[in-house]
Tab-separated table of N, CA, C and O in Angstrom:
chain	number	residue	atom	x	y	z
A	887	MET	N	58.228	46.508	115.642
A	887	MET	CA	58.505	47.909	115.876
A	887	MET	C	58.610	48.674	114.560
A	887	MET	O	58.157	49.788	114.450
A	888	LYS	N	59.191	48.029	113.574
A	888	LYS	CA	59.374	48.701	112.299
A	888	LYS	C	58.041	48.965	111.606
A	888	LYS	O	57.840	50.028	111.015
A	889	ASN	N	57.081	48.049	111.682
A	889	ASN	CA	55.784	48.232	111.039
A	889	ASN	C	54.950	49.299	111.721
A	889	ASN	O	54.101	49.920	111.096
A	890	GLU	N	55.158	49.524	113.024
A	890	GLU	CA	54.386	50.540	113.720
A	890	GLU	C	54.741	51.931	113.214
A	890	GLU	O	53.876	52.781	113.077
A	891	ASN	N	56.021	52.170	112.922
A	891	ASN	CA	56.399	53.468	112.380
A	891	ASN	C	55.805	53.685	110.998
A	891	ASN	O	55.381	54.776	110.661
A	892	LYS	N	55.746	52.639	110.206
A	892	LYS	CA	55.182	52.764	108.871
A	892	LYS	C	53.689	53.068	108.924
A	892	LYS	O	53.183	53.829	108.119
A	893	SER	N	52.976	52.481	109.876
A	893	SER	CA	51.540	52.719	109.932
A	893	SER	C	51.237	54.146	110.389
A	893	SER	O	50.225	54.710	110.017
A	894	ARG	N	52.117	54.743	111.193
A	894	ARG	CA	51.889	56.112	111.609
A	894	ARG	C	52.213	57.095	110.491
A	894	ARG	O	51.578	58.114	110.360
A	895	VAL	N	53.213	56.766	109.698
A	895	VAL	CA	53.626	57.678	108.648
A	895	VAL	C	52.564	57.758	107.560
A	895	VAL	O	52.115	58.824	107.192
A	896	GLY	N	52.146	56.633	107.020
A	896	GLY	CA	51.154	56.617	105.957
A	896	GLY	C	51.789	56.926	104.611
A	896	GLY	O	52.950	57.291	104.511
A	897	ALA	N	51.018	56.761	103.579
A	897	ALA	CA	51.474	57.049	102.228
A	897	ALA	C	50.748	58.285	101.731
A	897	ALA	O	49.571	58.485	102.019
A	898	GLN	N	51.447	59.106	100.983
A	898	GLN	CA	50.820	60.322	100.512
A	898	GLN	C	51.245	60.629	99.087
A	898	GLN	O	52.247	60.112	98.601
A	899	ALA	N	50.463	61.461	98.455
A	899	ALA	CA	50.779	61.999	97.134
A	899	ALA	C	50.503	63.492	97.174
A	899	ALA	O	49.541	63.940	97.798
A	900	LEU	N	51.363	64.239	96.536
A	900	LEU	CA	51.277	65.689	96.577
A	900	LEU	C	51.240	66.228	95.155
A	900	LEU	O	52.097	65.886	94.335
A	901	GLY	N	50.223	67.018	94.850
A	901	GLY	CA	50.123	67.664	93.551
A	901	GLY	C	50.345	69.150	93.722
A	901	GLY	O	49.628	69.803	94.473
A	902	ARG	N	51.337	69.682	93.039
A	902	ARG	CA	51.670	71.100	93.187
A	902	ARG	C	51.362	71.859	91.904
A	902	ARG	O	51.478	71.324	90.808
A	903	LYS	N	51.022	73.114	92.088
A	903	LYS	CA	50.753	74.050	90.990
A	903	LYS	C	49.743	73.492	90.001
A	903	LYS	O	49.926	73.535	88.785
A	904	ILE	N	48.654	72.950	90.530
A	904	ILE	CA	47.562	72.453	89.694
A	904	ILE	C	46.715	73.646	89.288
A	904	ILE	O	46.289	74.435	90.124
A	905	ARG	N	46.478	73.789	88.022
A	905	ARG	CA	45.842	74.988	87.472
A	905	ARG	C	44.314	74.920	87.611
A	905	ARG	O	43.573	74.898	86.630
A	906	VAL	N	43.864	74.860	88.865
A	906	VAL	CA	42.437	74.861	89.208
A	906	VAL	C	42.309	75.702	90.461
A	906	VAL	O	43.207	75.689	91.312
A	907	SER	N	41.225	76.425	90.614
A	907	SER	CA	41.050	77.218	91.818
A	907	SER	C	40.788	76.308	93.018
A	907	SER	O	40.360	75.163	92.876
A	908	VAL	N	41.031	76.848	94.192
A	908	VAL	CA	40.932	76.064	95.422
A	908	VAL	C	39.501	75.622	95.696
A	908	VAL	O	39.259	74.484	96.091
A	909	THR	N	38.536	76.495	95.453
A	909	THR	CA	37.148	76.140	95.742
A	909	THR	C	36.645	75.037	94.825
A	909	THR	O	35.889	74.163	95.250
A	910	LYS	N	37.086	75.050	93.561
A	910	LYS	CA	36.662	74.010	92.632
A	910	LYS	C	37.285	72.668	92.985
A	910	LYS	O	36.670	71.618	92.810
A	911	MET	N	38.528	72.697	93.488
A	911	MET	CA	39.180	71.448	93.871
A	911	MET	C	38.612	70.916	95.187
A	911	MET	O	38.475	69.714	95.362
A	912	ARG	N	38.245	71.804	96.100
A	912	ARG	CA	37.726	71.365	97.399
A	912	ARG	C	36.395	70.638	97.285
A	912	ARG	O	36.107	69.738	98.065
A	913	ARG	N	35.578	71.004	96.302
A	913	ARG	CA	34.288	70.324	96.180
A	913	ARG	C	34.462	68.871	95.747
A	913	ARG	O	33.599	68.046	96.011
A	914	ILE	N	35.574	68.542	95.119
A	914	ILE	CA	35.857	67.149	94.764
A	914	ILE	C	36.505	66.424	95.942
A	914	ILE	O	36.127	65.304	96.285
A	915	ILE	N	37.472	67.072	96.569
A	915	ILE	CA	38.202	66.460	97.681
A	915	ILE	C	37.272	66.168	98.858
A	915	ILE	O	37.410	65.153	99.534
A	916	ASP	N	36.295	67.047	99.089
A	916	ASP	CA	35.361	66.829	100.195
A	916	ASP	C	34.517	65.570	99.995
A	916	ASP	O	34.082	64.956	100.962
A	917	ARG	N	34.284	65.193	98.755
A	917	ARG	CA	33.469	63.996	98.494
A	917	ARG	C	34.244	62.702	98.658
A	917	ARG	O	33.647	61.665	98.947
A	918	ILE	N	35.571	62.732	98.447
A	918	ILE	CA	36.326	61.478	98.543
A	918	ILE	C	37.016	61.301	99.886
A	918	ILE	O	37.573	60.241	100.147
A	919	ARG	N	36.982	62.310	100.737
A	919	ARG	CA	37.629	62.199	102.044
A	919	ARG	C	36.950	61.116	102.881
A	919	ARG	O	35.731	61.000	102.894
A	920	ASN	N	37.738	60.282	103.546
A	920	ASN	CA	37.305	59.160	104.389
A	920	ASN	C	36.603	58.057	103.598
A	920	ASN	O	35.854	57.270	104.170
A	921	CYS	N	36.834	57.974	102.301
A	921	CYS	CA	36.297	56.887	101.488
A	921	CYS	C	37.349	55.805	101.326
A	921	CYS	O	38.535	56.029	101.554
A	922	SER	N	36.916	54.653	100.906
A	922	SER	CA	37.866	53.594	100.606
A	922	SER	C	38.596	53.932	99.306
A	922	SER	O	38.183	54.806	98.545
A	923	TYR	N	39.678	53.211	99.052
A	923	TYR	CA	40.487	53.465	97.856
A	923	TYR	C	39.673	53.231	96.582
A	923	TYR	O	39.717	54.046	95.654
A	924	GLU	N	38.915	52.141	96.543
A	924	GLU	CA	38.134	51.832	95.350
A	924	GLU	C	37.053	52.881	95.099
A	924	GLU	O	36.818	53.301	93.970
A	925	GLU	N	36.395	53.307	96.178
A	925	GLU	CA	35.346	54.309	96.034
A	925	GLU	C	35.922	55.666	95.623
A	925	GLU	O	35.305	56.404	94.852
A	926	ALA	N	37.130	55.975	96.107
A	926	ALA	CA	37.775	57.240	95.744
A	926	ALA	C	38.217	57.250	94.285
A	926	ALA	O	38.369	58.319	93.695
A	927	LEU	N	38.426	56.078	93.700
A	927	LEU	CA	38.753	56.020	92.278
A	927	LEU	C	37.520	56.111	91.397
A	927	LEU	O	37.553	56.708	90.318
A	928	VAL	N	36.412	55.530	91.849
A	928	VAL	CA	35.212	55.446	91.015
A	928	VAL	C	34.390	56.734	91.059
A	928	VAL	O	33.899	57.193	90.020
A	929	SER	N	34.233	57.325	92.227
A	929	SER	CA	33.315	58.459	92.344
A	929	SER	C	33.712	59.683	91.525
A	929	SER	O	32.823	60.348	90.970
A	930	PRO	N	34.999	60.054	91.357
A	930	PRO	CA	35.287	61.215	90.495
A	930	PRO	C	34.959	60.996	89.026
A	930	PRO	O	34.785	61.961	88.285
A	931	GLU	N	34.862	59.749	88.586
A	931	GLU	CA	34.551	59.501	87.180
A	931	GLU	C	33.147	59.959	86.809
A	931	GLU	O	32.869	60.231	85.646
A	932	PHE	N	32.254	60.034	87.794
A	932	PHE	CA	30.872	60.410	87.531
A	932	PHE	C	30.582	61.865	87.886
A	932	PHE	O	29.428	62.276	87.864
A	933	MET	N	31.604	62.630	88.224
A	933	MET	CA	31.435	64.058	88.486
A	933	MET	C	31.785	64.843	87.225
A	933	MET	O	32.729	64.491	86.526
A	934	PRO	N	31.067	65.910	86.939
A	934	PRO	CA	31.275	66.619	85.665
A	934	PRO	C	32.335	67.717	85.727
A	934	PRO	O	32.192	68.755	85.093
A	935	TYR	N	33.424	67.510	86.467
A	935	TYR	CA	34.407	68.558	86.647
A	935	TYR	C	35.730	68.181	85.991
A	935	TYR	O	36.098	67.011	85.934
A	936	LYS	N	36.461	69.192	85.531
A	936	LYS	CA	37.741	68.982	84.872
A	936	LYS	C	38.788	68.437	85.840
A	936	LYS	O	39.639	67.631	85.464
A	937	ALA	N	38.726	68.848	87.080
A	937	ALA	CA	39.745	68.489	88.060
A	937	ALA	C	39.602	67.057	88.573
A	937	ALA	O	40.485	66.576	89.284
A	938	CYS	N	38.537	66.360	88.230
A	938	CYS	CA	38.340	64.992	88.715
A	938	CYS	C	39.432	64.060	88.220
A	938	CYS	O	39.873	63.164	88.949
A	939	TYR	N	39.874	64.249	86.990
A	939	TYR	CA	40.945	63.413	86.451
A	939	TYR	C	42.229	63.610	87.254
A	939	TYR	O	42.937	62.640	87.559
A	940	LEU	N	42.537	64.837	87.623
A	940	LEU	CA	43.748	65.120	88.393
A	940	LEU	C	43.685	64.490	89.784
A	940	LEU	O	44.689	63.965	90.284
A	941	VAL	N	42.505	64.522	90.399
A	941	VAL	CA	42.345	63.928	91.725
A	941	VAL	C	42.500	62.411	91.653
A	941	VAL	O	43.169	61.797	92.492
A	942	SER	N	41.919	61.787	90.637
A	942	SER	CA	42.043	60.336	90.524
A	942	SER	C	43.486	59.922	90.250
A	942	SER	O	43.934	58.881	90.719
A	943	GLN	N	44.253	60.742	89.525
A	943	GLN	CA	45.667	60.449	89.315
A	943	GLN	C	46.457	60.550	90.614
A	943	GLN	O	47.375	59.762	90.859
A	944	LEU	N	46.088	61.499	91.476
A	944	LEU	CA	46.756	61.621	92.776
A	944	LEU	C	46.435	60.436	93.676
A	944	LEU	O	47.298	59.945	94.406
A	945	VAL	N	45.193	59.958	93.626
A	945	VAL	CA	44.814	58.787	94.429
A	945	VAL	C	45.579	57.553	93.953
A	945	VAL	O	46.069	56.755	94.758
A	946	LEU	N	45.703	57.394	92.644
A	946	LEU	CA	46.485	56.275	92.102
A	946	LEU	C	47.951	56.363	92.521
A	946	LEU	O	48.578	55.353	92.859
A	947	SER	N	48.494	57.564	92.516
A	947	SER	CA	49.890	57.750	92.904
A	947	SER	C	50.102	57.444	94.382
A	947	SER	O	51.093	56.809	94.766
A	948	ALA	N	49.175	57.883	95.229
A	948	ALA	CA	49.293	57.607	96.663
A	948	ALA	C	49.176	56.111	96.939
A	948	ALA	O	49.888	55.568	97.791
A	949	ALA	N	48.309	55.417	96.207
A	949	ALA	CA	48.169	53.970	96.387
A	949	ALA	C	49.417	53.240	95.916
A	949	ALA	O	49.841	52.255	96.522
A	950	ALA	N	50.019	53.718	94.835
A	950	ALA	CA	51.261	53.112	94.370
A	950	ALA	C	52.386	53.334	95.377
A	950	ALA	O	53.204	52.431	95.611
A	951	ASN	N	52.415	54.497	96.007
A	951	ASN	CA	53.403	54.757	97.056
A	951	ASN	C	53.186	53.843	98.255
A	951	ASN	O	54.141	53.362	98.863
A	952	ALA	N	51.919	53.612	98.602
A	952	ALA	CA	51.617	52.759	99.749
A	952	ALA	C	52.024	51.314	99.490
A	952	ALA	O	52.588	50.651	100.363
A	953	SER	N	51.752	50.820	98.296
A	953	SER	CA	52.075	49.420	98.022
A	953	SER	C	53.572	49.225	97.793
A	953	SER	O	54.131	48.214	98.195
A	954	THR	N	54.231	50.196	97.172
A	954	THR	CA	55.660	50.052	96.883
A	954	THR	C	56.520	50.303	98.120
A	954	THR	O	57.380	49.491	98.471
A	955	ASN	N	56.290	51.431	98.788
A	955	ASN	CA	57.164	51.829	99.891
A	955	ASN	C	56.825	51.148	101.210
A	955	ASN	O	57.713	50.848	102.002
A	956	LEU	N	55.534	50.927	101.459
A	956	LEU	CA	55.118	50.391	102.753
A	956	LEU	C	54.641	48.950	102.681
A	956	LEU	O	54.433	48.325	103.706
A	957	GLY	N	54.392	48.429	101.491
A	957	GLY	CA	53.942	47.050	101.335
A	957	GLY	C	52.497	46.822	101.722
A	957	GLY	O	52.115	45.707	102.072
A	958	TRP	N	51.683	47.876	101.658
A	958	TRP	CA	50.271	47.738	102.018
A	958	TRP	C	49.484	47.196	100.847
A	958	TRP	O	49.803	47.427	99.686
A	959	ASN	N	48.408	46.473	101.174
A	959	ASN	CA	47.505	45.948	100.159
A	959	ASN	C	46.522	47.049	99.751
A	959	ASN	O	45.954	47.726	100.605
A	960	LYS	N	46.292	47.211	98.456
A	960	LYS	CA	45.434	48.295	97.978
A	960	LYS	C	43.986	48.128	98.403
A	960	LYS	O	43.254	49.109	98.528
A	961	SER	N	43.549	46.901	98.641
A	961	SER	CA	42.152	46.694	99.033
A	961	SER	C	41.884	47.138	100.468
A	961	SER	O	40.732	47.301	100.849
A	962	GLU	N	42.923	47.363	101.262
A	962	GLU	CA	42.756	47.767	102.660
A	962	GLU	C	42.975	49.264	102.868
A	962	GLU	O	42.971	49.731	103.996
A	963	LEU	N	43.150	50.019	101.809
A	963	LEU	CA	43.461	51.441	101.931
A	963	LEU	C	42.199	52.290	101.951
A	963	LEU	O	41.181	51.927	101.372
A	964	PHE	N	42.281	53.424	102.632
A	964	PHE	CA	41.236	54.434	102.578
A	964	PHE	C	41.880	55.810	102.664
A	964	PHE	O	43.029	55.944	103.081
A	965	ILE	N	41.142	56.820	102.251
A	965	ILE	CA	41.657	58.186	102.250
A	965	ILE	C	41.584	58.707	103.681
A	965	ILE	O	40.515	59.027	104.185
A	966	GLY	N	42.724	58.763	104.346
A	966	GLY	CA	42.757	59.220	105.727
A	966	GLY	C	42.619	60.729	105.826
A	966	GLY	O	41.798	61.253	106.572
A	967	GLU	N	43.440	61.446	105.072
A	967	GLU	CA	43.403	62.904	105.065
A	967	GLU	C	43.521	63.376	103.630
A	967	GLU	O	44.211	62.768	102.821
A	968	ALA	N	42.855	64.461	103.338
A	968	ALA	CA	42.978	65.100	102.021
A	968	ALA	C	42.668	66.581	102.206
A	968	ALA	O	41.675	66.934	102.825
A	969	TRP	N	43.552	67.420	101.698
A	969	TRP	CA	43.307	68.848	101.810
A	969	TRP	C	43.882	69.581	100.613
A	969	TRP	O	44.715	69.072	99.882
A	970	VAL	N	43.386	70.816	100.455
A	970	VAL	CA	43.775	71.671	99.333
A	970	VAL	C	44.237	73.002	99.903
A	970	VAL	O	43.585	73.571	100.779
A	971	ASP	N	45.366	73.500	99.406
A	971	ASP	CA	45.905	74.785	99.837
A	971	ASP	C	46.089	75.691	98.633
A	971	ASP	O	46.266	75.229	97.508
A	972	ASN	N	46.097	76.991	98.908
A	972	ASN	CA	46.405	77.958	97.861
A	972	ASN	C	47.865	77.839	97.471
A	972	ASN	O	48.721	77.536	98.305
A	973	SER	N	48.143	78.085	96.228
A	973	SER	CA	49.515	78.110	95.751
A	973	SER	C	49.728	79.457	95.064
A	973	SER	O	48.933	80.382	95.236
A	974	THR	N	50.768	79.578	94.281
A	974	THR	CA	51.057	80.840	93.617
A	974	THR	C	50.039	81.119	92.520
A	974	THR	O	49.310	80.229	92.087
A	975	TYR	N	49.994	82.351	92.081
A	975	TYR	CA	49.123	82.747	90.986
A	975	TYR	C	49.938	82.868	89.705
A	975	TYR	O	51.075	83.327	89.729
A	976	LEU	N	49.333	82.426	88.599
A	976	LEU	CA	49.920	82.719	87.300
A	976	LEU	C	49.537	84.141	86.948
A	976	LEU	O	48.348	84.483	86.919
A	977	ARG	N	50.521	84.982	86.699
A	977	ARG	CA	50.237	86.387	86.415
A	977	ARG	C	50.264	86.612	84.914
A	977	ARG	O	51.244	86.321	84.250
A	978	ARG	N	49.171	87.138	84.402
A	978	ARG	CA	49.058	87.473	82.996
A	978	ARG	C	48.584	88.921	82.889
A	978	ARG	O	48.057	89.487	83.854
A	979	PHE	N	48.784	89.497	81.727
A	979	PHE	CA	48.356	90.883	81.526
A	979	PHE	C	47.462	90.981	80.300
A	979	PHE	O	47.772	90.437	79.240
A	980	ARG	N	46.353	91.659	80.463
A	980	ARG	CA	45.394	91.886	79.388
A	980	ARG	C	45.598	93.312	78.885
A	980	ARG	O	45.634	94.251	79.681
A	981	PRO	N	45.765	93.491	77.580
A	981	PRO	CA	45.914	94.861	77.065
A	981	PRO	C	44.614	95.660	77.230
A	981	PRO	O	43.526	95.149	76.990
A	982	ARG	N	44.778	96.889	77.667
A	982	ARG	CA	43.630	97.784	77.866
A	982	ARG	C	43.818	99.049	77.033
A	982	ARG	O	44.797	99.185	76.285
A	983	ALA	N	42.919	99.967	77.209
A	983	ALA	CA	42.932	101.191	76.401
A	983	ALA	C	44.146	102.058	76.737
A	983	ALA	O	44.652	102.040	77.868
A	984	GLN	N	44.605	102.801	75.743
A	984	GLN	CA	45.683	103.781	75.857
A	984	GLN	C	46.991	103.153	76.338
A	984	GLN	O	47.736	103.743	77.123
A	985	GLY	N	47.246	101.934	75.901
A	985	GLY	CA	48.534	101.305	76.174
A	985	GLY	C	48.716	100.748	77.571
A	985	GLY	O	49.819	100.376	77.953
A	986	ARG	N	47.661	100.699	78.338
A	986	ARG	CA	47.781	100.173	79.694
A	986	ARG	C	47.666	98.655	79.685
A	986	ARG	O	47.124	98.059	78.763
A	987	GLY	N	48.150	98.051	80.745
A	987	GLY	CA	48.003	96.606	80.924
A	987	GLY	C	47.227	96.325	82.197
A	987	GLY	O	47.480	96.926	83.237
A	988	TYR	N	46.287	95.408	82.118
A	988	TYR	CA	45.458	95.065	83.272
A	988	TYR	C	45.878	93.684	83.754
A	988	TYR	O	45.854	92.720	82.986
A	989	PRO	N	46.279	93.543	85.023
A	989	PRO	CA	46.766	92.237	85.491
A	989	PRO	C	45.635	91.225	85.671
A	989	PRO	O	44.541	91.561	86.135
A	990	ILE	N	45.911	89.997	85.282
A	990	ILE	CA	44.992	88.882	85.485
A	990	ILE	C	45.723	87.865	86.339
A	990	ILE	O	46.840	87.466	86.008
A	991	LYS	N	45.106	87.449	87.441
A	991	LYS	CA	45.705	86.442	88.311
A	991	LYS	C	44.946	85.131	88.149
A	991	LYS	O	43.758	85.057	88.455
A	992	ARG	N	45.638	84.120	87.642
A	992	ARG	CA	45.018	82.815	87.468
A	992	ARG	C	45.441	81.923	88.617
A	992	ARG	O	46.635	81.669	88.813
A	993	PRO	N	44.488	81.412	89.389
A	993	PRO	CA	44.848	80.682	90.613
A	993	PRO	C	45.370	79.279	90.340
A	993	PRO	O	45.000	78.622	89.369
A	994	THR	N	46.259	78.832	91.219
A	994	THR	CA	46.726	77.445	91.236
A	994	THR	C	46.563	76.929	92.657
A	994	THR	O	46.418	77.698	93.597
A	995	CYS	N	46.599	75.611	92.812
A	995	CYS	CA	46.421	75.033	94.132
A	995	CYS	C	47.383	73.875	94.346
A	995	CYS	O	47.988	73.369	93.409
A	996	LYS	N	47.497	73.472	95.596
A	996	LYS	CA	48.340	72.356	95.998
A	996	LYS	C	47.455	71.350	96.724
A	996	LYS	O	46.763	71.698	97.682
A	997	VAL	N	47.460	70.098	96.277
A	997	VAL	CA	46.589	69.058	96.827
A	997	VAL	C	47.445	68.004	97.501
A	997	VAL	O	48.445	67.548	96.932
A	998	THR	N	47.071	67.614	98.716
A	998	THR	CA	47.757	66.550	99.442
A	998	THR	C	46.739	65.478	99.798
A	998	THR	O	45.681	65.780	100.350
A	999	ILE	N	47.065	64.230	99.468
A	999	ILE	CA	46.205	63.089	99.797
A	999	ILE	C	47.029	62.090	100.579
A	999	ILE	O	48.075	61.645	100.112
A	1000	LYS	N	46.574	61.764	101.793
A	1000	LYS	CA	47.242	60.774	102.635
A	1000	LYS	C	46.358	59.550	102.763
A	1000	LYS	O	45.174	59.665	103.079
A	1001	LEU	N	46.937	58.396	102.531
A	1001	LEU	CA	46.207	57.136	102.652
A	1001	LEU	C	46.563	56.463	103.966
A	1001	LEU	O	47.689	56.556	104.445
A	1002	SER	N	45.598	55.776	104.526
A	1002	SER	CA	45.793	54.973	105.726
A	1002	SER	C	45.292	53.574	105.443
A	1002	SER	O	44.521	53.349	104.513
A	1003	SER	N	45.732	52.647	106.267
A	1003	SER	CA	45.298	51.267	106.099
A	1003	SER	C	44.408	50.889	107.262
A	1003	SER	O	44.672	51.245	108.403
A	1004	ASN	N	43.333	50.169	106.968
A	1004	ASN	CA	42.456	49.713	108.042
A	1004	ASN	C	42.819	48.300	108.497
A	1004	ASN	O	42.052	47.643	109.163
A	1005	PHE	N	43.997	47.857	108.119
A	1005	PHE	CA	44.489	46.553	108.548
A	1005	PHE	C	44.981	46.639	109.985
A	1005	PHE	O	45.775	47.516	110.319
A	1006	VAL	N	44.502	45.751	110.845
A	1006	VAL	CA	44.892	45.743	112.258
A	1006	VAL	C	45.785	44.536	112.493
A	1006	VAL	O	45.389	43.396	112.239
A	1007	GLU	N	47.004	44.794	112.985
A	1007	GLU	CA	47.920	43.695	113.275
A	1007	GLU	C	47.615	43.115	114.640
A	1007	GLU	O	47.315	43.825	115.581
A	1008	LYS	N	47.706	41.779	114.750
A	1008	LYS	CA	47.432	41.120	116.037
A	1008	LYS	C	48.703	40.583	116.615
A	1008	LYS	O	49.615	40.207	115.979
């Protein structure tokens, strides 16, 4: 009974206030969704985006949570769910003519990665 609750909960990692826009992060997350753990670690290394390192760190963190908290084997893990949400904006001001200030909004995002195990108990 205790293991059934753990399998429903799953392991997750949450990255908050990541200084990347949502659309740029989604193009990476869409490629690793429903992949195995090993494939989710390898595929961002060959993408030419700055945010790939952040995504691979989140996958490593979620796998560490799964093995430490739930006792799952890393070779049986896959990315069950992964999504990106808007977060707050960093507000900056650019000086303009005649003493005015022009607001600049720099986007941040929040990334959630949930791992599941394909291990079936008999």
